[in-house]
Amino acid sequence: MYEAVRADPAGESTAARFAAAASEHGYDGVVVRNSRDDVVPPTFDSRAAYAEAIEAEYGADAVWGVELGGDRGTLTRAVRESREDVTILCVAGGGADRNRFAVETPAVDVLTRPMTERGDFNHVLARAAAENGVRVEFDFGPVLRASGGERVQALRDLRKLREILFYYDAPYVCSVCADSHLHLRAPRDLAALGEQIGFTGEQVREGFREWGRLVERNRERFDDSFIAPGVRKGRGDVR
Amino acid sequence: MKHLPKHLRPRWRYLAVRLESTPDADFDRGAFQRELWFAAANLLGDPGSADADLRVFSFSFGAPVGEAVVRVRRGEVEAGRAAVACVDGVEGAPVAASVIGVSGTVRACEEKYMRGPPEAYDEKRVAFRDADSRAICRGNLRDVRSDSRWTGATSLDME
């Protein structure tokens, strides 16, 4: 199970601290949503070296991802430029246009927080997401950290999203959108929370496992042994 | 009042809760209990919160970490767990509260899950993000104070 987080400088904890906390909570690792920013300390010369040190120290996998925003034009270019650079490519939801772009682009892995910024979700988007294998994110952040009307709205949005996505069997991921290591919660606690707000515990756990499956799939896809899409180097069994 | 016969006494479960916060957090059992009640009432509603009947038993907190034993009605453990997860701050300090185990008695809970007083920490000057800052160090975890906020870091992030 993985959790997707925003690390320092955008967030309030570094990727290594997130990894330490996640490992304590029983996650396999963290997906850093803002790995394009300056998340690697200057003592390491690459993201790979930093990830290796984190793995050795805390036994948690640090996965580099990016969460793209902007309008359709800039997004098209940004997706093309970032795809090879990161393991997990997310598009920040919000607004009908951005949600639609994300679910219609197979190169996008995850559409995050589709209900924020006056965004909405419907059956057309759900079908497109299922067809293109774009995961849609359930964001439990506001349920954990907001209160009053804001929280009620977040719960209402989660319910609507859940009803639509599950009807069309569209793929999904769960996260708490953590900005600080203090925002992380154990998968078991989140499953219990999910049960209170209409999910089953298993559905929530499945949402956290889905990050792991995405990571594994993308690492294999972007492995150097592929010289072209579908063409792998080395001796095959086919003659 | 006379004790209830055994089969009518409420049955309890005890949640071992681990707390983590920022190094300048300062709150006591009462404040945590209040936040827990608020969290439960907001998430479960008044009836659900009354059913869970969450009560903080033993509590020890020495910023930035602590632990507590929270009593919950048997059969409401999952609801109690969800309410504990929803505690996100006490007296203005951000708090991460998570259930690390469940026991049938307070004693078993303390013996099995409580770690006792937290490991000693010390204050150092560190070089973090091109600046000289104050940091609270616990093992290889570092809580760095910069621009009047705390940043969670580790020894890997220091220059």
Short mmCIF file of C-alpha atoms in Angstrom, two decimals, chain A residues 37-236:
data_model
loop_
_atom_site.label_atom_id
_atom_site.label_comp_id
_atom_site.label_asym_id
_atom_site.label_seq_id
_atom_site.Cartn_x
_atom_site.Cartn_y
_atom_site.Cartn_z
CA ASP A 37 10.08 20.79 -7.27
CA ASP A 38 13.24 20.85 -5.29
CA VAL A 39 12.47 17.80 -3.15
CA VAL A 40 15.95 16.28 -3.21
CA PRO A 41 18.46 17.72 -0.72
CA PRO A 42 21.67 19.04 -2.32
CA THR A 43 23.75 16.28 -0.73
CA PHE A 44 22.24 13.81 -3.19
CA ASP A 45 22.97 14.24 -6.86
CA SER A 46 19.81 12.58 -8.17
CA ARG A 47 16.33 11.52 -7.20
CA ALA A 48 17.36 7.88 -7.65
CA ALA A 49 20.20 8.24 -5.13
CA TYR A 50 17.87 9.90 -2.61
CA ALA A 51 15.25 7.16 -3.07
CA GLU A 52 17.92 4.51 -2.55
CA ALA A 53 19.07 6.13 0.70
CA ILE A 54 15.46 6.38 1.93
CA GLU A 55 14.84 2.73 1.13
CA ALA A 56 18.02 1.68 2.95
CA GLU A 57 17.26 3.81 6.00
CA TYR A 58 13.49 3.40 6.44
CA GLY A 59 12.55 0.41 4.28
CA ALA A 60 9.99 2.50 2.41
CA ASP A 61 9.82 3.02 -1.32
CA ALA A 62 9.92 6.66 -2.47
CA VAL A 63 8.20 6.99 -5.83
CA TRP A 64 8.59 10.13 -7.91
CA GLY A 65 5.43 11.57 -9.32
CA VAL A 66 4.05 14.85 -10.50
CA GLU A 67 0.67 16.56 -10.26
CA LEU A 68 0.01 18.80 -13.23
CA GLY A 69 -2.31 21.77 -13.40
CA GLY A 70 -3.06 24.46 -15.94
CA ASP A 71 -5.37 24.58 -18.95
CA ARG A 72 -5.75 22.08 -21.76
CA GLY A 73 -2.99 23.54 -23.93
CA THR A 74 -0.30 23.63 -21.29
CA LEU A 75 -1.42 20.24 -19.98
CA THR A 76 -0.98 18.50 -23.31
CA ARG A 77 2.60 19.70 -23.49
CA ALA A 78 3.29 19.08 -19.82
CA VAL A 79 2.03 15.48 -20.00
CA ARG A 80 4.26 14.77 -22.99
CA GLU A 81 7.30 16.31 -21.31
CA SER A 82 6.79 14.71 -17.89
CA ARG A 83 5.69 11.23 -18.89
CA GLU A 84 9.19 9.79 -19.19
CA ASP A 85 10.49 11.80 -16.28
CA VAL A 86 8.28 10.49 -13.46
CA THR A 87 6.81 7.16 -12.42
CA ILE A 88 3.35 8.44 -11.51
CA LEU A 89 1.75 11.20 -13.54
CA CYS A 90 -1.28 12.87 -11.97
CA VAL A 91 -3.47 15.67 -13.24
CA ALA A 92 -4.93 17.88 -10.53
CA GLY A 93 -8.67 17.86 -11.00
CA GLY A 94 -10.95 20.84 -10.83
CA GLY A 95 -13.03 22.43 -13.50
CA ALA A 96 -14.92 20.44 -16.13
CA ASP A 97 -12.24 20.97 -18.73
CA ARG A 98 -9.31 19.61 -16.75
CA ASN A 99 -11.26 16.59 -15.50
CA ARG A 100 -12.31 15.78 -19.04
CA PHE A 101 -8.78 16.14 -20.38
CA ALA A 102 -7.39 13.84 -17.68
CA VAL A 103 -9.81 10.96 -18.17
CA GLU A 104 -9.46 11.11 -21.95
CA THR A 105 -5.67 10.88 -21.92
CA PRO A 106 -4.36 7.31 -21.42
CA ALA A 107 -0.89 8.67 -20.56
CA VAL A 108 -2.33 10.11 -17.35
CA ASP A 109 -2.19 7.71 -14.39
CA VAL A 110 -4.39 9.48 -11.87
CA LEU A 111 -6.96 12.26 -11.88
CA THR A 112 -6.63 13.76 -8.40
CA ARG A 113 -9.33 15.55 -6.41
CA PRO A 114 -11.84 15.87 -9.30
CA MET A 115 -14.46 17.60 -7.16
CA THR A 116 -12.35 20.58 -6.04
CA GLU A 117 -12.44 24.05 -7.60
CA ARG A 118 -16.03 23.75 -8.82
CA GLY A 119 -15.15 20.50 -10.54
CA ASP A 120 -17.79 17.86 -11.09
CA PHE A 121 -17.97 14.27 -12.19
CA ASN A 122 -20.49 12.42 -14.30
CA HIS A 123 -21.18 9.19 -16.15
CA VAL A 124 -19.38 10.35 -19.32
CA LEU A 125 -16.16 11.00 -17.42
CA ALA A 126 -16.49 7.73 -15.50
CA ARG A 127 -16.84 5.73 -18.71
CA ALA A 128 -13.88 7.51 -20.27
CA ALA A 129 -11.80 6.87 -17.13
CA ALA A 130 -12.65 3.16 -17.20
CA GLU A 131 -11.85 2.95 -20.90
CA ASN A 132 -8.51 4.77 -20.65
CA GLY A 133 -7.46 3.20 -17.35
CA VAL A 134 -7.16 6.60 -15.65
CA ARG A 135 -7.52 6.19 -11.88
CA VAL A 136 -9.73 8.69 -10.12
CA GLU A 137 -8.74 9.74 -6.62
CA PHE A 138 -10.88 9.69 -3.49
CA ASP A 139 -9.45 12.40 -1.29
CA PHE A 140 -10.05 11.76 2.41
CA GLY A 141 -8.07 14.87 3.42
CA PRO A 142 -11.06 17.14 4.10
CA VAL A 143 -12.88 14.36 5.98
CA LEU A 144 -9.92 14.14 8.36
CA ARG A 145 -8.90 17.77 8.60
CA ALA A 146 -11.82 20.04 7.68
CA SER A 147 -14.89 20.73 9.77
CA GLY A 148 -18.36 22.17 9.44
CA GLY A 149 -19.75 23.01 6.02
CA GLU A 150 -16.53 22.34 4.19
CA ARG A 151 -16.46 18.82 5.54
CA VAL A 152 -20.11 18.21 4.76
CA GLN A 153 -19.50 19.27 1.17
CA ALA A 154 -16.46 17.01 0.93
CA LEU A 155 -18.50 14.07 2.22
CA ARG A 156 -21.29 14.82 -0.24
CA ASP A 157 -18.80 14.98 -3.11
CA LEU A 158 -17.16 11.72 -2.03
CA ARG A 159 -20.53 10.02 -2.04
CA LYS A 160 -21.43 11.26 -5.49
CA LEU A 161 -18.05 10.27 -6.88
CA ARG A 162 -18.29 6.86 -5.26
CA GLU A 163 -21.74 6.13 -6.67
CA ILE A 164 -20.70 7.04 -10.19
CA LEU A 165 -17.29 5.37 -10.21
CA PHE A 166 -18.47 2.10 -8.68
CA TYR A 167 -21.42 1.88 -11.06
CA TYR A 168 -19.10 2.00 -14.06
CA ASP A 169 -16.43 -0.09 -12.35
CA ALA A 170 -13.91 2.68 -13.04
CA PRO A 171 -10.47 2.31 -11.44
CA TYR A 172 -9.73 4.47 -8.39
CA VAL A 173 -7.11 5.28 -5.79
CA CYS A 174 -7.45 6.62 -2.25
CA SER A 175 -5.28 9.11 -0.41
CA VAL A 176 -5.43 11.68 2.36
CA CYS A 177 -3.54 14.36 0.38
CA ALA A 178 -0.97 14.77 3.14
CA ASP A 179 1.13 17.95 3.29
CA SER A 180 2.80 16.95 6.54
CA HIS A 181 3.85 13.63 8.02
CA LEU A 182 1.35 14.41 10.79
CA HIS A 183 -1.47 14.12 8.25
CA LEU A 184 -0.72 10.45 7.55
CA ARG A 185 -2.96 7.80 9.07
CA ALA A 186 -2.61 4.03 9.18
CA PRO A 187 -4.45 2.07 6.45
CA ARG A 188 -6.46 0.26 9.09
CA ASP A 189 -7.67 3.51 10.67
CA LEU A 190 -8.60 4.85 7.24
CA ALA A 191 -10.50 1.67 6.43
CA ALA A 192 -12.47 2.16 9.66
CA LEU A 193 -13.11 5.78 8.68
CA GLY A 194 -14.22 4.65 5.22
CA GLU A 195 -16.77 2.36 6.81
CA GLN A 196 -18.26 5.31 8.65
CA ILE A 197 -18.71 7.32 5.47
CA GLY A 198 -20.18 4.66 3.22
CA PHE A 199 -17.26 2.71 1.81
CA THR A 200 -16.37 -0.80 2.83
CA GLY A 201 -13.02 -1.26 4.54
CA GLU A 202 -11.87 -3.43 1.67
CA GLN A 203 -12.70 -0.76 -0.91
CA VAL A 204 -10.51 1.74 0.91
CA ARG A 205 -7.61 -0.70 1.26
CA GLU A 206 -7.97 -1.54 -2.42
CA GLY A 207 -7.63 2.18 -3.21
CA PHE A 208 -4.29 2.32 -1.40
CA ARG A 209 -3.08 -0.90 -3.03
CA GLU A 210 -3.90 0.52 -6.45
CA TRP A 211 -1.02 3.04 -6.12
CA GLY A 212 1.32 0.08 -5.66
CA ARG A 213 0.00 -1.66 -8.76
CA LEU A 214 0.43 1.54 -10.78
CA VAL A 215 4.00 1.93 -9.54
CA GLU A 216 4.87 -1.64 -10.44
CA ARG A 217 3.25 -1.41 -13.88
CA ASN A 218 4.93 1.90 -14.75
CA ARG A 219 8.34 0.82 -13.52
CA GLU A 220 8.14 -2.20 -15.79
CA ARG A 221 6.90 -0.09 -18.70
CA PHE A 222 9.65 2.50 -18.38
CA ASP A 223 12.31 -0.12 -17.80
CA ASP A 224 15.38 0.33 -19.98
CA SER A 225 14.94 -3.13 -21.47
CA PHE A 226 12.08 -1.75 -23.60
CA ILE A 227 13.46 -0.24 -26.79
CA ALA A 228 10.06 0.66 -28.22
CA PRO A 229 6.52 0.26 -26.91
CA GLY A 230 5.98 -3.51 -26.64
CA VAL A 231 9.49 -4.38 -27.82
CA ARG A 232 11.82 -5.68 -25.16
CA LYS A 233 15.53 -6.33 -25.42
CA GLY A 234 16.94 -9.79 -24.71
CA ARG A 235 16.22 -13.40 -25.56
CA GLY A 236 12.55 -14.18 -25.80
#
